[in-house]
Coordinates of C-alpha atoms in Angstrom, one line a residue:
M25 CA 165.8 56.6 164.1
V26 CA 162.7 58.4 164.7
R27 CA 163.7 61.1 162.4
I28 CA 163.2 58.5 159.3
H29 CA 159.9 56.6 161.1
D30 CA 158.3 60.0 161.7
T31 CA 159.4 60.5 157.8
L32 CA 158.0 57.2 156.6
D33 CA 154.8 56.7 159.4
A34 CA 153.0 60.0 158.1
A35 CA 152.9 63.0 157.0
A36 CA 154.2 65.9 159.0
S37 CA 152.6 68.8 159.0
V38 CA 154.4 71.8 159.2
S39 CA 152.9 75.0 160.4
G40 CA 153.8 77.9 158.6
S41 CA 152.2 81.5 157.9
T42 CA 153.3 83.8 155.1
S43 CA 153.8 87.4 156.0
H44 CA 154.3 89.6 153.9
A45 CA 158.0 91.6 153.9
T46 CA 157.4 95.3 154.6
Q47 CA 157.6 96.9 151.6
Q48 CA 160.5 98.7 150.8
D49 CA 159.9 101.0 147.9
E50 CA 160.6 104.6 147.8
T51 CA 157.1 107.1 148.7
T52 CA 156.6 108.5 145.6
G53 CA 155.8 112.4 145.5
Q54 CA 155.2 114.3 143.1
A55 CA 154.9 114.2 139.4
A56 CA 157.9 114.9 137.3
F57 CA 157.1 117.3 133.8
D58 CA 158.5 117.7 130.4
L59 CA 159.1 121.3 130.3
H60 CA 162.5 123.0 130.3
L61 CA 162.9 125.3 133.7
D62 CA 163.7 128.4 131.3
E63 CA 160.6 128.4 129.3
I64 CA 158.5 128.7 132.6
P65 CA 158.7 132.4 133.5
L66 CA 159.0 131.9 137.7
E67 CA 156.6 134.8 137.7
R68 CA 153.5 132.6 136.8
E69 CA 154.8 130.1 139.3
Q70 CA 153.8 132.7 142.1
Q71 CA 150.1 134.3 142.8
A72 CA 149.7 137.7 141.1
D73 CA 147.5 139.2 143.8
A74 CA 149.6 137.3 147.2
G75 CA 151.9 136.4 149.1
P76 CA 154.6 133.2 148.4
S77 CA 153.2 131.1 146.5
H78 CA 153.1 126.9 146.9
A79 CA 154.7 124.4 144.4
V80 CA 152.3 124.2 141.5
V81 CA 150.4 121.5 142.1
S82 CA 146.9 122.2 143.0
V83 CA 144.6 119.9 146.0
D84 CA 142.8 118.2 143.5
V85 CA 146.0 117.0 141.4
E86 CA 147.1 115.7 144.8
D87 CA 144.2 114.0 145.3
R88 CA 144.6 112.6 141.9
L89 CA 148.0 111.3 142.7
D90 CA 147.1 108.7 145.5
T91 CA 145.8 106.7 143.1
V92 CA 149.0 106.3 141.5
N93 CA 150.2 104.3 144.0
Q94 CA 147.3 102.1 143.6
Q95 CA 148.6 100.6 140.9
P96 CA 146.2 98.6 138.3
D97 CA 146.9 94.9 137.1
M98 CA 149.3 94.6 135.0
K99 CA 148.7 93.3 131.4
L100 CA 152.1 91.2 132.1
V101 CA 154.4 89.6 129.4
V102 CA 157.2 87.0 130.7
V103 CA 160.0 86.0 128.4
S104 CA 162.1 83.1 129.0
N105 CA 163.9 80.1 127.4
R106 CA 162.0 77.7 128.6
V107 CA 157.9 78.3 129.9
A108 CA 156.2 75.9 133.2
P109 CA 154.4 72.6 132.1
F110 CA 151.1 73.7 134.1
D111 CA 150.8 70.1 134.2
P112 CA 148.6 70.2 138.0
S113 CA 149.5 66.6 138.4
K114 CA 153.4 67.6 139.2
P115 CA 154.2 69.5 141.7
Q116 CA 156.2 72.5 140.8
T117 CA 160.0 72.1 140.0
G118 CA 162.0 75.0 140.2
G119 CA 161.9 78.7 141.3
L120 CA 160.7 80.3 138.3
A121 CA 157.8 78.0 138.0
A122 CA 156.7 78.5 141.2
A123 CA 157.0 82.0 140.9
L124 CA 154.9 82.7 137.4
E125 CA 152.7 80.1 137.7
P126 CA 150.5 81.9 139.4
V127 CA 151.1 85.5 138.2
V128 CA 150.2 84.1 134.7
E129 CA 147.6 82.3 135.6
R130 CA 145.7 84.7 138.3
S131 CA 146.0 87.8 136.6
G132 CA 146.1 87.3 133.0
A133 CA 149.8 87.6 131.8
V134 CA 151.2 85.9 128.7
W135 CA 154.4 83.5 129.2
M136 CA 156.6 83.1 126.6
G137 CA 159.1 80.4 126.2
S138 CA 161.0 77.9 123.9
S139 CA 158.6 74.6 123.5
E140 CA 160.6 71.4 122.8
K141 CA 160.6 71.3 119.4
R142 CA 162.4 73.0 116.8
G143 CA 161.6 74.9 113.5
D144 CA 162.5 76.4 110.3
G145 CA 163.2 79.5 111.7
T146 CA 159.6 81.6 109.9
E147 CA 157.5 83.5 111.7
Q148 CA 154.1 82.2 112.4
P149 CA 151.1 84.0 114.5
L150 CA 151.8 83.5 118.2
P151 CA 150.5 80.4 119.3
L152 CA 148.9 81.4 122.7
V153 CA 147.0 78.6 125.0
K154 CA 144.6 79.6 127.6
T155 CA 145.9 79.2 131.6
G156 CA 144.1 81.0 133.7
A157 CA 143.4 83.5 133.0
G158 CA 146.5 84.3 131.5
D159 CA 148.1 82.5 128.1
V160 CA 151.3 81.0 127.7
A161 CA 153.4 80.6 124.0
R162 CA 155.4 78.2 123.3
L163 CA 157.8 78.8 119.9
D164 CA 159.2 76.2 117.9
L165 CA 162.8 78.2 118.1
P166 CA 164.9 77.8 114.7
A167 CA 167.0 74.7 114.7
A168 CA 169.3 76.0 112.2
D169 CA 170.8 78.2 115.3
Y170 CA 169.4 76.5 118.3
P171 CA 172.6 74.6 119.2
G172 CA 174.7 77.7 119.1
Y173 CA 172.6 79.8 121.2
Y174 CA 171.9 77.6 123.7
R175 CA 174.4 74.2 124.0
G176 CA 176.9 77.1 122.3
F177 CA 177.2 80.7 123.4
S178 CA 174.6 80.0 126.3
N179 CA 175.9 77.3 128.3
S180 CA 179.1 77.0 127.5
T181 CA 180.8 80.5 127.2
L182 CA 178.4 83.0 129.4
W183 CA 177.2 79.9 132.0
P184 CA 180.6 79.2 133.2
A185 CA 182.3 83.0 132.9
L186 CA 178.4 83.8 135.0
H187 CA 179.8 81.6 137.9
S188 CA 183.4 82.4 137.7
L189 CA 184.7 79.3 136.0
P190 CA 187.0 81.0 133.2
D191 CA 188.4 77.4 132.8
R192 CA 185.0 75.9 131.2
M193 CA 184.2 78.2 128.9
S194 CA 184.7 77.5 125.6
G195 CA 182.7 78.6 122.3
S196 CA 182.8 80.4 118.6
E197 CA 182.0 83.4 117.2
E198 CA 179.2 81.5 115.3
D199 CA 177.7 80.8 118.5
Y200 CA 177.3 84.0 119.2
G201 CA 175.7 84.8 115.6
S202 CA 173.2 81.9 116.9
Y203 CA 172.9 83.7 120.3
R204 CA 171.6 86.8 118.5
K205 CA 169.7 85.7 116.3
I206 CA 167.6 83.8 118.4
N207 CA 167.3 86.7 121.0
D208 CA 165.9 88.8 117.5
F209 CA 163.9 85.5 116.5
M210 CA 162.4 85.7 120.2
A211 CA 161.8 89.9 120.0
R212 CA 159.7 89.8 116.4
A213 CA 157.4 86.7 118.5
A214 CA 157.1 89.3 120.9
F215 CA 155.8 92.4 118.7
D216 CA 152.3 91.2 118.2
L217 CA 152.7 91.5 122.3
G218 CA 153.4 95.1 122.1
D219 CA 150.4 96.5 123.4
R220 CA 150.7 95.1 126.8
D221 CA 151.6 97.6 129.6
A222 CA 155.1 95.4 130.4
F223 CA 158.0 93.2 129.9
W224 CA 159.5 90.9 132.1
V225 CA 162.4 88.6 130.2
H226 CA 164.5 86.0 132.7
D227 CA 168.1 85.4 132.7
Y228 CA 171.4 84.7 130.9
H229 CA 169.8 83.3 127.8
L230 CA 168.2 86.5 126.8
L231 CA 170.7 89.3 128.1
P232 CA 169.9 91.2 124.6
L233 CA 166.2 90.7 124.1
G234 CA 165.4 94.3 125.7
A235 CA 167.2 95.7 123.1
D236 CA 165.5 93.8 120.1
L237 CA 162.7 95.0 121.6
H238 CA 163.1 98.2 121.7
K239 CA 164.7 98.7 118.2
L240 CA 161.0 96.9 116.7
G241 CA 159.3 99.8 118.4
I242 CA 157.6 98.2 121.2
E243 CA 158.5 101.0 124.2
R244 CA 156.5 99.7 127.1
P245 CA 158.7 99.2 130.1
T246 CA 161.0 96.5 130.0
G247 CA 162.4 94.5 133.2
F248 CA 165.1 91.6 133.3
F249 CA 165.5 89.5 136.5
L250 CA 169.2 87.3 136.3
H251 CA 168.9 83.8 138.4
T252 CA 172.4 83.0 138.5
P253 CA 175.5 85.6 139.8
W254 CA 176.8 88.3 137.9
P255 CA 180.8 88.1 138.1
A256 CA 183.9 90.6 138.5
P257 CA 184.8 93.3 135.9
D258 CA 187.9 90.8 135.2
M259 CA 186.1 88.2 134.7
I260 CA 183.1 89.8 132.4
E261 CA 185.7 90.9 130.0
R262 CA 186.7 87.1 129.1
V263 CA 182.9 87.1 127.2
P264 CA 183.3 87.6 123.6
H265 CA 181.4 90.7 123.1
H266 CA 180.7 91.8 127.0
R267 CA 180.3 95.5 125.8
E268 CA 177.8 95.0 123.1
L269 CA 176.2 92.7 126.0
M270 CA 176.0 94.8 128.6
T271 CA 175.2 97.9 126.8
S272 CA 171.8 95.8 125.3
M273 CA 171.2 95.3 129.5
L274 CA 170.7 99.0 130.1
K275 CA 167.7 99.1 127.5
Y276 CA 165.8 97.8 130.1
D277 CA 164.0 100.2 132.3
L278 CA 165.1 97.4 135.2
L279 CA 167.8 95.6 135.9
G280 CA 166.8 92.6 138.8
F281 CA 169.7 91.0 140.5
Q282 CA 169.3 87.7 143.3
T283 CA 172.2 89.6 146.0
N284 CA 174.0 92.8 146.8
R285 CA 177.4 91.1 145.5
D286 CA 175.6 90.3 142.5
L287 CA 174.7 93.9 142.1
N288 CA 177.5 95.4 142.9
N289 CA 179.9 93.4 140.0
F290 CA 177.5 94.6 137.3
L291 CA 177.7 98.5 139.0
A292 CA 182.0 97.7 138.9
C293 CA 181.3 96.1 135.4
L294 CA 179.2 99.4 134.2
Q295 CA 182.2 101.8 135.9
T296 CA 185.3 100.0 134.9
H297 CA 183.7 99.3 131.4
F298 CA 182.0 102.0 130.3
G299 CA 182.8 104.9 133.3
L300 CA 179.4 104.6 134.3
E301 CA 178.7 105.9 138.2
S302 CA 175.1 105.4 139.6
K303 CA 173.4 106.9 142.0
D304 CA 170.7 105.7 144.6
G305 CA 170.8 102.4 142.1
V306 CA 169.6 104.2 138.8
V307 CA 172.3 104.6 136.1
T308 CA 171.7 107.4 133.3
S309 CA 173.4 106.3 129.9
E310 CA 172.8 107.4 126.2
R311 CA 169.6 105.7 126.4
G312 CA 168.6 106.8 129.5
Q313 CA 168.2 105.7 132.8
T314 CA 168.2 101.8 134.1
R315 CA 167.8 101.2 137.6
L316 CA 169.1 98.1 139.4
R317 CA 167.7 96.6 142.2
K318 CA 167.9 93.5 144.9
F319 CA 165.3 91.3 144.6
P320 CA 166.4 87.9 146.4
I321 CA 164.0 84.9 145.0
G322 CA 162.4 82.7 148.0
I323 CA 160.2 79.7 148.4
D324 CA 156.4 79.7 149.6
P325 CA 156.6 77.7 153.2
K326 CA 153.4 77.0 153.7
Q327 CA 153.2 75.2 150.2
F328 CA 156.5 72.9 151.0
A329 CA 154.3 71.8 154.2
G330 CA 151.4 70.8 151.3
Y331 CA 154.3 69.0 149.6
L332 CA 155.3 66.8 152.8
A333 CA 151.1 66.2 153.0
A334 CA 150.7 65.3 149.5
D335 CA 150.2 61.5 148.0
L336 CA 152.8 59.6 147.0
S337 CA 152.2 56.9 144.2
P338 CA 153.0 53.7 144.8
A339 CA 156.0 54.0 142.8
E340 CA 157.4 56.7 144.2
Q341 CA 156.4 56.1 148.1
E342 CA 158.6 52.8 147.5
K343 CA 161.1 54.4 146.0
I344 CA 161.3 56.9 149.3
S345 CA 160.6 53.5 151.4
S346 CA 163.8 52.1 150.0
L347 CA 166.0 54.5 150.1
L348 CA 165.4 55.4 153.7
Q349 CA 166.0 52.3 154.9
N350 CA 169.5 52.1 154.2
F351 CA 169.8 54.8 156.8
E352 CA 168.2 53.2 159.6
G353 CA 170.0 53.5 162.6
A354 CA 172.5 56.0 161.3
K355 CA 172.5 60.2 160.9
F356 CA 172.5 60.9 157.3
A357 CA 173.4 64.2 155.1
I358 CA 171.9 64.9 151.8
G359 CA 172.6 66.8 149.1
V360 CA 170.0 67.6 145.8
D361 CA 171.8 69.2 142.9
R362 CA 171.8 69.3 138.7
L363 CA 174.2 67.3 137.4
D364 CA 176.8 70.9 137.0
Y365 CA 180.7 71.5 137.8
T366 CA 179.3 74.8 139.5
K367 CA 177.8 72.7 141.9
G368 CA 180.8 71.4 143.4
I369 CA 179.3 67.8 144.3
D370 CA 183.0 66.7 143.5
K371 CA 184.7 68.9 146.3
R372 CA 181.4 67.5 148.3
V373 CA 182.1 63.9 148.1
E374 CA 185.9 64.5 148.6
A375 CA 184.5 66.3 152.2
F376 CA 183.1 62.8 152.5
N377 CA 186.1 61.3 152.1
Q378 CA 188.2 63.2 154.3
L379 CA 185.6 63.0 157.1
L380 CA 185.2 59.2 157.1
A381 CA 188.8 58.9 156.8
A382 CA 189.0 61.1 160.8
E383 CA 185.3 59.5 162.0
P384 CA 184.8 56.3 160.3
H385 CA 180.9 54.8 159.9
S386 CA 179.8 58.6 161.3
I387 CA 177.1 59.8 158.9
S388 CA 176.1 58.3 155.1
L389 CA 175.8 60.7 152.3
L390 CA 172.4 61.0 150.2
Q391 CA 173.3 62.4 146.9
I392 CA 170.4 62.9 144.3
A393 CA 172.4 64.6 140.9
P394 CA 170.0 64.8 138.1
S395 CA 171.9 64.9 134.9
S396 CA 172.3 68.0 133.0
R397 CA 173.2 68.6 129.3
A398 CA 173.8 65.6 129.1
D399 CA 174.6 66.1 125.6
V400 CA 177.6 68.7 126.2
E401 CA 181.0 66.9 126.3
E402 CA 181.7 68.9 129.3
Y403 CA 178.6 67.7 131.2
Q404 CA 179.5 64.0 130.5
K405 CA 182.6 64.2 132.1
Y406 CA 182.0 66.1 135.0
K407 CA 179.1 62.8 135.8
D408 CA 182.4 60.4 135.2
D409 CA 184.5 62.0 137.4
V410 CA 181.6 62.4 140.0
E411 CA 180.7 59.0 139.6
S412 CA 184.2 57.7 140.2
A413 CA 185.1 59.5 142.7
I414 CA 181.6 58.7 144.6
N415 CA 182.9 54.4 143.8
H416 CA 186.2 55.6 145.8
V417 CA 184.6 56.8 148.7
N418 CA 182.8 53.5 149.1
A419 CA 185.3 51.2 147.9
E420 CA 187.5 52.5 150.5
H421 CA 184.9 53.4 153.4
G422 CA 182.0 50.7 152.9
T423 CA 181.4 47.5 153.9
D424 CA 179.2 44.5 152.6
E425 CA 176.4 46.2 154.9
W426 CA 177.0 49.7 154.7
S427 CA 177.9 52.6 152.1
P428 CA 178.9 56.1 152.8
I429 CA 177.6 57.2 149.7
H430 CA 173.8 56.4 148.1
Y431 CA 174.0 58.1 144.3
R432 CA 171.0 58.5 142.6
N433 CA 171.2 60.2 139.1
D434 CA 167.1 60.4 138.5
S435 CA 164.6 63.3 139.7
F436 CA 162.1 63.1 142.4
S437 CA 159.0 65.2 142.3
Q438 CA 158.9 68.3 145.0
A439 CA 156.6 65.9 147.7
A440 CA 159.2 63.0 147.5
L441 CA 162.1 65.4 148.2
A442 CA 160.2 67.2 151.3
R443 CA 159.9 63.6 153.0
L444 CA 163.7 63.0 152.2
Y445 CA 164.9 66.8 153.5
R446 CA 163.1 65.8 156.3
A447 CA 164.8 62.5 157.5
A448 CA 168.1 64.1 156.6
H449 CA 170.3 65.4 159.9
V450 CA 171.9 67.2 157.9
G451 CA 171.4 69.8 154.1
V452 CA 174.4 70.3 152.5
V453 CA 174.1 72.7 149.8
T454 CA 177.8 73.8 148.7
P455 CA 177.6 75.4 144.9
L456 CA 180.7 76.7 143.7
R457 CA 178.8 79.5 143.2
D458 CA 175.0 80.1 143.1
G459 CA 172.6 82.6 142.2
M460 CA 170.6 81.5 145.1
N461 CA 170.5 78.0 145.4
L462 CA 166.3 77.2 146.4
V463 CA 167.4 73.8 148.0
A464 CA 168.6 75.4 150.8
K465 CA 165.7 77.1 151.6
E466 CA 163.7 73.9 150.5
Y467 CA 165.6 71.9 153.2
V468 CA 165.0 74.7 156.3
A469 CA 161.5 74.6 155.2
A470 CA 161.0 70.8 155.3
Q471 CA 162.4 70.2 159.1
D472 CA 160.8 69.3 162.2
P473 CA 160.6 72.0 164.3
R474 CA 161.0 69.9 167.5
D475 CA 164.0 68.1 165.9
P476 CA 165.8 70.3 162.9
G477 CA 168.5 69.4 160.9
V478 CA 171.6 71.8 160.5
L479 CA 171.8 73.1 157.0
V480 CA 175.7 73.7 155.7
L481 CA 176.1 76.4 153.0
S482 CA 178.4 77.7 150.7
K483 CA 179.2 81.1 151.1
Y484 CA 179.1 81.9 147.3
A485 CA 175.7 80.9 147.3
G486 CA 173.2 83.9 147.1
A487 CA 171.5 82.2 149.8
A488 CA 173.9 82.8 151.7
E489 CA 173.3 86.5 152.1
D490 CA 169.6 85.8 153.6
F491 CA 170.8 83.2 156.0
N492 CA 174.0 84.3 158.6
E493 CA 176.5 82.2 160.5
D494 CA 174.2 82.5 162.8
E495 CA 171.8 80.4 161.2
A496 CA 173.6 77.8 158.8
L497 CA 177.2 76.8 158.9
L498 CA 179.0 79.2 156.1
V499 CA 181.6 76.8 154.3
D500 CA 184.4 77.8 151.1
P501 CA 183.2 75.0 148.7
N502 CA 186.7 74.8 147.2
R503 CA 187.4 73.5 150.8
P504 CA 187.0 70.0 151.0
E505 CA 188.2 70.1 155.0
E506 CA 185.9 73.2 155.5
I507 CA 182.7 70.7 154.5
A508 CA 184.2 68.3 156.4
A509 CA 184.4 70.1 159.8
A510 CA 181.1 72.1 159.6
I511 CA 179.2 68.6 158.1
S512 CA 180.6 66.7 161.5
K513 CA 180.0 70.1 164.0
A514 CA 176.3 69.9 162.1
A515 CA 175.8 65.9 162.8
H516 CA 176.7 66.5 166.7
M517 CA 174.9 69.9 167.6
P518 CA 172.6 70.4 170.1
L519 CA 169.4 70.3 170.1
E520 CA 168.7 73.9 171.6
E521 CA 170.7 75.3 169.1
R522 CA 169.8 73.3 166.1
V523 CA 166.2 74.5 166.7
K524 CA 167.4 78.5 167.5
R525 CA 169.4 78.5 163.9
W526 CA 166.0 76.5 162.6
R527 CA 163.9 78.9 163.9
S528 CA 165.6 82.3 162.6
M529 CA 166.2 80.9 159.3
M530 CA 162.3 79.9 159.2
D531 CA 161.3 83.3 159.9
K532 CA 163.3 84.7 157.3
L533 CA 161.3 82.5 155.2
E534 CA 158.1 83.1 156.4
S535 CA 159.0 86.8 156.2
Y536 CA 159.6 87.3 152.6
T537 CA 158.3 84.2 150.0
I538 CA 159.0 84.2 146.2
H539 CA 155.6 85.8 146.0
D540 CA 156.5 88.7 147.9
W541 CA 159.8 88.1 145.1
S542 CA 157.6 88.5 142.3
A543 CA 155.2 91.2 143.2
D544 CA 157.7 93.4 144.2
Y545 CA 159.7 93.0 140.7
V546 CA 156.2 93.8 139.0
R547 CA 155.5 96.6 141.4
E548 CA 159.1 97.8 140.8
L549 CA 158.6 97.7 137.0
D550 CA 155.3 99.1 137.2
K551 CA 156.9 102.3 138.1
G552 CA 158.1 102.7 134.7
R553 CA 154.8 102.8 133.2
V554 CA 153.3 105.9 132.0
T555 CA 150.6 106.4 134.5
V556 CA 150.0 110.4 135.0
P557 CA 149.1 112.5 131.9
A558 CA 150.8 115.6 132.3
D559 CA 147.6 118.1 131.5
Q560 CA 146.5 117.1 135.4
F561 CA 149.4 119.4 136.6
Q562 CA 150.0 123.4 135.8
Y563 CA 152.7 124.3 133.8
L564 CA 153.6 120.8 133.1
G565 CA 153.5 121.0 129.5
L566 CA 151.4 118.3 126.9
G567 CA 153.8 115.1 127.9
W568 CA 153.8 111.9 129.8
T569 CA 155.8 111.2 133.2
N570 CA 156.7 107.8 134.7
E571 CA 156.4 107.3 138.5
A572 CA 160.1 106.2 138.7
Q573 CA 161.1 110.0 138.2
M574 CA 158.0 111.4 141.0
P575 CA 160.9 111.8 143.9
L576 CA 163.0 114.0 141.5
Y577 CA 159.9 116.1 141.0
Q578 CA 159.2 116.5 144.9
N579 CA 163.2 117.7 145.5
Y580 CA 162.0 120.6 142.2
A581 CA 158.9 121.6 144.0
E582 CA 160.9 122.0 147.8
A583 CA 162.9 124.2 145.9
L584 CA 160.7 126.0 143.9
T585 CA 158.8 126.5 147.6
A586 CA 161.7 128.2 149.2
Y587 CA 162.7 130.4 146.6
N588 CA 159.0 131.7 146.4
E589 CA 159.3 132.2 150.1
I590 CA 162.1 134.9 150.2
D591 CA 161.5 138.4 150.2
P592 CA 162.1 139.8 146.7
S593 CA 164.1 142.4 148.2
D594 CA 166.8 139.7 148.9
A595 CA 168.6 139.4 145.8
A596 CA 171.1 137.7 146.9
L597 CA 169.6 135.2 148.6
K598 CA 166.8 134.8 146.3
E599 CA 169.8 134.4 143.8
A600 CA 170.7 131.6 145.6
A601 CA 167.6 129.8 146.0
Y602 CA 167.3 130.0 142.2
A603 CA 170.5 128.3 141.4
D604 CA 168.8 125.3 143.8
V605 CA 165.7 125.5 142.0
R606 CA 167.4 125.1 138.3
S607 CA 169.7 122.1 139.9
A608 CA 167.1 120.5 140.7
F609 CA 165.3 120.6 137.8
E610 CA 168.0 119.9 135.7
A611 CA 168.6 116.6 138.0
L612 CA 164.6 116.2 136.9
A613 CA 164.6 116.8 133.4
A614 CA 167.7 114.5 132.2
P615 CA 166.1 111.4 133.4
L616 CA 162.8 112.8 131.4
K617 CA 165.3 113.5 128.2
H618 CA 164.4 109.4 127.0
T619 CA 160.6 109.7 128.1
Q620 CA 160.2 112.2 125.7
D621 CA 160.4 109.8 122.7
R622 CA 158.3 107.1 124.8
L623 CA 154.4 108.4 124.5
W624 CA 152.1 106.2 124.5
D625 CA 148.4 106.3 122.7
L626 CA 146.1 106.9 125.2
P627 CA 143.6 104.6 126.5
A628 CA 140.1 105.2 125.4
A629 CA 139.2 105.6 129.8
T630 CA 141.4 108.4 129.5
A631 CA 141.4 109.8 126.1
S632 CA 138.1 112.5 127.5
L633 CA 141.3 113.9 129.5
A634 CA 142.6 114.9 126.6
S635 CA 139.5 116.3 125.1
R636 CA 139.2 119.1 127.9
R637 CA 142.8 120.8 126.5
G638 CA 142.1 124.3 125.0

């Protein structure tokens, strides 16, 4: 067909421009301070020889505050279970690598994670390897604890729980012990990086790492981003030590989630299990304040256009040509997933079984599913079940000349996948649960604007919060009949509707890319950094403040100005205004209680400011 010939004959040129999403960060006001209100006589805050005064920030200070929003590049430490290969001969193979490789290479960040080797647990100097302007540190995690940490608690307990699949959960108390020991090992390895500006920790393998860093005395801002879903309260309570883990998570200054659903689930868990409430996305616990935000991860559409034009090796070109020849003269759908039980591949196969029973020979499926965690018995069994179901459908509906499902258990480069995405009439992304699922966005980005395919998407994938029902065909992934009906609708959809749906999704991809995601997160994390010495403010003491509290200072400053403008003879109104001032201060002082315990050494460039203190 034309779609397949276009894919085989030439690399298509997909025009794409990336525009940064409008920054939605709150505008920061004046700086917070660390004195108690009753230590500041109100008379000092008024002009002695004049009428009502304004708040206690001078024009000179306000000018200096303009620089706060122009944060310098952070000396960032990124920590994850694994580190990207940084191999220029290989395309980036996932959201984490695509987002963080540029951060490391261009900004001077250090990315720390596990190597492919195991060690004996002895502490070694951090093995930094230069990568562009940054560094990579690959740790040989302790062999004695790695199985319990990775195969055990991370992937047999947390992974199914986070995806709301309790029947898949298993594990032991020893697994949890290993999980904590590996996190402690990684925290101790990161101690040598404690003088850098901030730490950005990734995913469920490292939930308690921020708490472990703080125990070691690292008091730089720490942020955590969860790539998976977060479940409802009744699900998380099935996880052993769930209260301890969630308490550890509140040691982070910033918690990032993929979707509003995940963020709201986490807040519900805090309320249910701890009685904690949030206000404006901030939770105050015994440790202090933790900010919770949504950061939906994206892709780079422009980069994906580059994959379509990239050269393939002769072997891979032959591999792609051979695959696409199977679909000459027929429509086909594509599914690309790790062979993981959360991806709903078995339900998808059953959907094709039902569709082909109702509409024989109407469409084929190319299912690419490289093995995942093949050494875990649960995954091996799922692989056997999927392959058995595919064989059944092919035997039931296929002929000597035609197979309804073409199954590949191997990996493909991004350049090869881009060609397959473009040739497919339907993209089928139907995980039971997923944090985001970037395959959905990659499929959209690879389409021909003149003849795009249609996306069938699980409503439980994070991407369904980005793509609405007027763009993708949203389905319940647990209902094969819904998936079958959606695939049939997609295969018969008129061109005009396909173009309209695709254009709307593509506009979203271009307006908020993976680079916007990483920049937004780092910008928000940077607000937790100590930025302004308090000696720049009159009557604000000698402590330090961070940008995250500045909006609260604005509230206090406005209340104080209103108080000062009231005629002293109006005692009742003056008393009421004073109550507003005190209330505004108390709101400001509460989050600063822990900030005062996190004073930083003055950098050399700032030390001269301190020397002026009299």
